[in-house]
């Protein structure tokens, strides 16, 4: 009898995906991969299929999928493609927990399909909750499935809430490293290059989230993610800069007690915690040594120079389809910045412009969310950037 937990990973070749597979590798007596999906990294996906032997795999386009299927004819794996492939995995694959580790709003539909199929979701893909949290959270409640956070701050909060009553929480304190440009003014950031923005002081992550950390849009997305995950008001989510990234986040309770989760920055801990919750499994790696830490410092976030965070609070306060506009404009602007077509500050300028142009839709359904995404893309495309 096989009673391993079966997991499906969307985004298996990325930063979170490969670290998830590392956790599976170290716990092969308890975890088993049954489905893997990636965008276009055919070589790495083939390697992963050979090592983990899933029943089904998926790539973004049909040509790549066919090529991969030909390469793995010696194995019993079916290769699907595109959004239909991701949805087929979410709906029909043989798994217990879906790990959503793709980047961006493409995570919405497969995540919802998994919940509808009654599966638990270990969620790294924050863009999904930011844009569709109002649909996903009630759906998960209705289906009686768990959404387990992988984002380190939200995992920290989730750990701090263990055994506590949600109604006794007074505040969530999200910590931020401040990114590579902490302390800089807008003038000083005007000419920063892609390479500078990709140098995160504490974490090695995918390219998009690394840029989001440099603009502090990442923290803005995380504020919205926290609001949905922990069912708190926006005013109960506070951001504090803690440049050493030792405190991963905190919760303040109504009696004034504050619980914090600390550790060295290593995404494998929140990933493993999500996969084994409520069990804490062993995990090797560097430990915090308080004799060597000279200081843990705190700063207020700089909302004037880092508009990304201020605009996120604004988008969240307006609600409805506005967080989608905030997120979609950011997704496109980040991709333009990474392709060196716009400067660093233009990222938040474009978000602001898209938000100003948008007519809010209250309580948008999935097709309206996806239409709002296209609206933000069209607005930026229409600017005829070089
Ligand atoms: P990466 O860019 O490293 O990985 C993205 C993954 O998505 C890759 O496997 C990529 O495949 C895959 N992908 C891209 N397009 C498609 C597609 N059309 N269909 C299926 N898969 C696709 O991102 P990260 O791992 O850094 O981030 C993933 C998510 O987790 C993001 O939402 C991010 O905000 C969040 N997150 C990440 C953290 C981190 O430490 N990295 C921390 C907290 C949250 P391919 O390689 O083929 O392109
Ligand atoms: Mg985070």
PDB file of C-alpha atoms and ligand atoms in Angstrom, residues 126 151-153 218 222, ligand 2:
ATOM      1  CA  UNK A 126       0.792  35.396  -4.824  1.00  0.00           C
ATOM      2  CA  UNK A 151       5.569  32.800   0.541  1.00  0.00           C
ATOM      3  CA  UNK A 152       8.021  33.106   3.457  1.00  0.00           C
ATOM      4  CA  UNK A 153       6.243  35.991   5.216  1.00  0.00           C
ATOM      5  CA  UNK A 218       6.407  42.492  -3.935  1.00  0.00           C
ATOM      6  CA  UNK A 222       2.116  40.477  -0.032  1.00  0.00           C
TER       7      UNK A 222
HETATM    8 MG1  LIG B   2       7.772  36.898   0.314  1.00  0.00          MG
END
